PDB file of C-alpha atoms in Angstrom:
ATOM      1  CA  MET I   1      43.042 -54.120   6.481  1.00 93.00           C
ATOM      2  CA  LYS I   2      39.668 -53.543   8.043  1.00 96.00           C
ATOM      3  CA  LYS I   3      38.476 -54.972  11.410  1.00 97.00           C
ATOM      4  CA  GLN I   4      34.701 -55.327  12.229  1.00 97.00           C
ATOM      5  CA  ILE I   5      33.000 -56.568  15.340  1.00 97.00           C
ATOM      6  CA  ILE I   6      30.477 -59.286  14.616  1.00 97.00           C
ATOM      7  CA  SER I   7      27.558 -59.460  16.997  1.00 95.00           C
ATOM      8  CA  THR I   8      24.259 -61.306  16.622  1.00 96.00           C
ATOM      9  CA  PRO I   9      21.319 -61.847  19.023  1.00 96.00           C
ATOM     10  CA  SER I  10      21.201 -65.400  17.681  1.00 96.00           C
ATOM     11  CA  ALA I  11      24.245 -66.255  19.850  1.00 97.00           C
ATOM     12  CA  PRO I  12      24.914 -65.468  23.458  1.00 95.00           C
ATOM     13  CA  ALA I  13      25.812 -61.844  24.155  1.00 91.00           C
ATOM     14  CA  ALA I  14      29.410 -61.120  25.249  1.00 86.00           C
ATOM     15  CA  ILE I  15      29.365 -60.624  29.004  1.00 80.00           C
ATOM     16  CA  GLY I  16      32.710 -59.094  29.493  1.00 86.00           C
ATOM     17  CA  PRO I  17      35.476 -57.248  27.653  1.00 93.00           C
ATOM     18  CA  TYR I  18      35.405 -59.289  24.478  1.00 94.00           C
ATOM     19  CA  SER I  19      33.308 -59.588  21.240  1.00 96.00           C
ATOM     20  CA  GLN I  20      31.483 -62.643  19.885  1.00 97.00           C
ATOM     21  CA  ALA I  21      33.736 -62.448  16.883  1.00 98.00           C
ATOM     22  CA  ILE I  22      36.078 -60.147  14.875  1.00 98.00           C
ATOM     23  CA  LEU I  23      35.972 -60.142  11.074  1.00 98.00           C
ATOM     24  CA  VAL I  24      39.173 -59.015   9.476  1.00 98.00           C
ATOM     25  CA  THR I  25      39.071 -58.036   5.812  1.00 97.00           C
ATOM     26  CA  ALA I  26      42.456 -57.932   4.111  1.00 97.00           C
ATOM     27  CA  ASP I  27      43.266 -55.472   1.392  1.00 95.00           C
ATOM     28  CA  SER I  28      42.981 -58.444  -1.049  1.00 95.00           C
ATOM     29  CA  GLY I  29      39.300 -58.859   0.026  1.00 95.00           C
ATOM     30  CA  GLU I  30      39.909 -62.165   1.959  1.00 97.00           C
ATOM     31  CA  GLN I  31      37.970 -62.280   5.147  1.00 98.00           C
ATOM     32  CA  THR I  32      39.037 -64.056   8.324  1.00 98.00           C
ATOM     33  CA  LEU I  33      36.610 -64.541  11.197  1.00 98.00           C
ATOM     34  CA  TYR I  34      37.975 -65.044  14.736  1.00 98.00           C
ATOM     35  CA  ALA I  35      35.143 -66.204  17.018  1.00 98.00           C
ATOM     36  CA  SER I  36      35.321 -66.266  20.831  1.00 97.00           C
ATOM     37  CA  GLY I  37      34.727 -69.611  22.555  1.00 97.00           C
ATOM     38  CA  GLN I  38      31.123 -70.573  22.797  1.00 97.00           C
ATOM     39  CA  ILE I  39      29.576 -72.574  25.622  1.00 97.00           C
ATOM     40  CA  ALA I  40      26.009 -73.995  25.848  1.00 97.00           C
ATOM     41  CA  ILE I  41      24.056 -70.864  26.540  1.00 97.00           C
ATOM     42  CA  ASP I  42      20.639 -70.623  24.825  1.00 97.00           C
ATOM     43  CA  PRO I  43      20.577 -67.106  23.394  1.00 96.00           C
ATOM     44  CA  SER I  44      16.779 -66.984  23.379  1.00 95.00           C
ATOM     45  CA  THR I  45      16.646 -67.365  27.166  1.00 94.00           C
ATOM     46  CA  GLY I  46      20.159 -66.494  28.301  1.00 93.00           C
ATOM     47  CA  ASN I  47      20.141 -69.696  30.272  1.00 95.00           C
ATOM     48  CA  PHE I  48      22.813 -72.295  30.366  1.00 95.00           C
ATOM     49  CA  VAL I  49      21.824 -75.626  28.804  1.00 94.00           C
ATOM     50  CA  ASP I  50      22.561 -77.955  31.699  1.00 85.00           C
ATOM     51  CA  GLY I  51      22.446 -81.214  29.845  1.00 91.00           C
ATOM     52  CA  ASP I  52      24.776 -84.048  28.827  1.00 96.00           C
ATOM     53  CA  ILE I  53      27.639 -83.549  26.427  1.00 98.00           C
ATOM     54  CA  VAL I  54      25.401 -84.133  23.400  1.00 97.00           C
ATOM     55  CA  ALA I  55      22.900 -81.421  24.364  1.00 98.00           C
ATOM     56  CA  GLN I  56      25.670 -79.041  25.227  1.00 98.00           C
ATOM     57  CA  THR I  57      27.631 -79.659  22.028  1.00 98.00           C
ATOM     58  CA  GLN I  58      24.468 -79.160  19.956  1.00 98.00           C
ATOM     59  CA  GLN I  59      23.863 -75.791  21.617  1.00 98.00           C
ATOM     60  CA  VAL I  60      27.495 -74.754  21.334  1.00 98.00           C
ATOM     61  CA  LEU I  61      27.608 -75.519  17.581  1.00 98.00           C
ATOM     62  CA  ASN I  62      24.215 -73.739  17.064  1.00 98.00           C
ATOM     63  CA  ASN I  63      25.826 -70.647  18.621  1.00 98.00           C
ATOM     64  CA  VAL I  64      28.914 -71.054  16.403  1.00 98.00           C
ATOM     65  CA  SER I  65      26.629 -71.421  13.365  1.00 98.00           C
ATOM     66  CA  ALA I  66      24.751 -68.167  14.247  1.00 98.00           C
ATOM     67  CA  ILE I  67      28.018 -66.197  14.478  1.00 98.00           C
ATOM     68  CA  LEU I  68      29.294 -67.726  11.229  1.00 98.00           C
ATOM     69  CA  ALA I  69      25.948 -66.691   9.499  1.00 98.00           C
ATOM     70  CA  ALA I  70      26.285 -63.147  10.974  1.00 98.00           C
ATOM     71  CA  ALA I  71      29.577 -62.925   9.074  1.00 98.00           C
ATOM     72  CA  GLY I  72      28.119 -64.392   5.900  1.00 98.00           C
ATOM     73  CA  MET I  73      29.809 -67.722   6.444  1.00 98.00           C
ATOM     74  CA  ASP I  74      28.967 -71.315   7.376  1.00 96.00           C
ATOM     75  CA  PHE I  75      30.832 -74.398   8.672  1.00 96.00           C
ATOM     76  CA  SER I  76      32.448 -74.967   5.248  1.00 95.00           C
ATOM     77  CA  ASN I  77      34.506 -71.699   5.863  1.00 96.00           C
ATOM     78  CA  VAL I  78      35.934 -72.980   9.195  1.00 97.00           C
ATOM     79  CA  VAL I  79      39.697 -73.702   8.916  1.00 97.00           C
ATOM     80  CA  LYS I  80      40.631 -74.140  12.638  1.00 98.00           C
ATOM     81  CA  THR I  81      38.827 -75.021  15.805  1.00 98.00           C
ATOM     82  CA  THR I  82      39.916 -75.192  19.386  1.00 98.00           C
ATOM     83  CA  CYS I  83      37.722 -77.539  21.475  1.00 98.00           C
ATOM     84  CA  MET I  84      37.876 -77.709  25.251  1.00 98.00           C
ATOM     85  CA  LEU I  85      36.184 -80.578  27.145  1.00 98.00           C
ATOM     86  CA  SER I  86      35.852 -80.903  30.868  1.00 98.00           C
ATOM     87  CA  ASP I  87      36.112 -84.645  30.517  1.00 98.00           C
ATOM     88  CA  ILE I  88      38.100 -86.203  27.629  1.00 97.00           C
ATOM     89  CA  ALA I  89      36.266 -89.453  28.256  1.00 98.00           C
ATOM     90  CA  GLU I  90      33.262 -87.704  26.560  1.00 98.00           C
ATOM     91  CA  PHE I  91      35.351 -87.156  23.363  1.00 97.00           C
ATOM     92  CA  SER I  92      33.515 -89.779  21.292  1.00 97.00           C
ATOM     93  CA  ALA I  93      30.014 -88.371  21.973  1.00 98.00           C
ATOM     94  CA  PHE I  94      31.323 -84.746  21.323  1.00 98.00           C
ATOM     95  CA  ASN I  95      33.063 -85.896  18.214  1.00 96.00           C
ATOM     96  CA  GLU I  96      29.959 -87.446  16.741  1.00 95.00           C
ATOM     97  CA  ILE I  97      27.989 -84.190  16.865  1.00 96.00           C
ATOM     98  CA  TYR I  98      30.962 -82.053  15.936  1.00 97.00           C
ATOM     99  CA  GLY I  99      31.810 -84.120  12.839  1.00 94.00           C
ATOM    100  CA  SER I 100      28.210 -83.847  11.518  1.00 94.00           C
ATOM    101  CA  LYS I 101      28.603 -80.152  11.027  1.00 94.00           C
ATOM    102  CA  PHE I 102      31.384 -80.198   8.502  1.00 89.00           C
ATOM    103  CA  PRO I 103      31.163 -81.221   4.843  1.00 80.00           C
ATOM    104  CA  ALA I 104      32.603 -84.620   4.039  1.00 80.00           C
ATOM    105  CA  GLY I 105      36.393 -84.359   3.462  1.00 83.00           C
ATOM    106  CA  ALA I 106      36.446 -80.695   4.627  1.00 84.00           C
ATOM    107  CA  ALA I 107      37.023 -80.957   8.405  1.00 93.00           C
ATOM    108  CA  PRO I 108      39.079 -78.133   9.724  1.00 97.00           C
ATOM    109  CA  ALA I 109      42.373 -78.404  11.616  1.00 97.00           C
ATOM    110  CA  ARG I 110      41.566 -78.971  15.277  1.00 97.00           C
ATOM    111  CA  SER I 111      43.096 -78.953  18.746  1.00 98.00           C
ATOM    112  CA  THR I 112      41.047 -80.662  21.528  1.00 97.00           C
ATOM    113  CA  PHE I 113      42.033 -80.413  25.207  1.00 96.00           C
ATOM    114  CA  GLN I 114      40.668 -81.585  28.485  1.00 98.00           C
ATOM    115  CA  VAL I 115      40.610 -78.520  30.817  1.00 97.00           C
ATOM    116  CA  ALA I 116      40.135 -78.386  34.578  1.00 97.00           C
ATOM    117  CA  ALA I 117      37.007 -76.158  34.379  1.00 96.00           C
ATOM    118  CA  LEU I 118      34.919 -74.108  32.029  1.00 96.00           C
ATOM    119  CA  PRO I 119      32.547 -71.164  32.734  1.00 92.00           C
ATOM    120  CA  LYS I 120      29.155 -72.112  34.259  1.00 92.00           C
ATOM    121  CA  GLY I 121      30.374 -75.704  34.741  1.00 95.00           C
ATOM    122  CA  ALA I 122      30.167 -76.324  30.937  1.00 96.00           C
ATOM    123  CA  LYS I 123      31.252 -79.649  29.594  1.00 97.00           C
ATOM    124  CA  VAL I 124      32.414 -78.139  26.256  1.00 98.00           C
ATOM    125  CA  GLU I 125      33.653 -74.904  24.682  1.00 98.00           C
ATOM    126  CA  VAL I 126      34.528 -74.376  20.997  1.00 98.00           C
ATOM    127  CA  GLU I 127      36.195 -71.428  19.309  1.00 98.00           C
ATOM    128  CA  ILE I 128      36.726 -71.135  15.562  1.00 98.00           C
ATOM    129  CA  ILE I 129      38.700 -69.330  12.820  1.00 98.00           C
ATOM    130  CA  ALA I 130      37.013 -69.215   9.377  1.00 98.00           C
ATOM    131  CA  VAL I 131      38.095 -67.769   6.100  1.00 98.00           C
ATOM    132  CA  LYS I 132      36.156 -66.570   3.002  1.00 95.00           C
TER     133      LYS I 132
END
């Protein structure tokens, strides 16, 4: 087994004792990517996207996409997501953007929770596990 830190300037830099993602390569060659939760930070400016749930979800998923690409993967490789919303009443709007990222019939397993608070007052945070 080999463990590799994945880091890309196309997603927000880790600002603490964590990595954007860890890519684990098994002896069989199978690769599993564990990505840290992403919030709506624009990596080009480092600023938080202080918009509605739609704008924040789009930025979050752009960040997830950049991390996947840095590991040679895309949304079709995602097998599990954990989604955290500050207001579960915004689930429908979140779900519409989220669902558009996955190939038809290939949505990953998912857990979605309402949480009391997210960093920077974010409305949404998404973490993923992907396999190739």
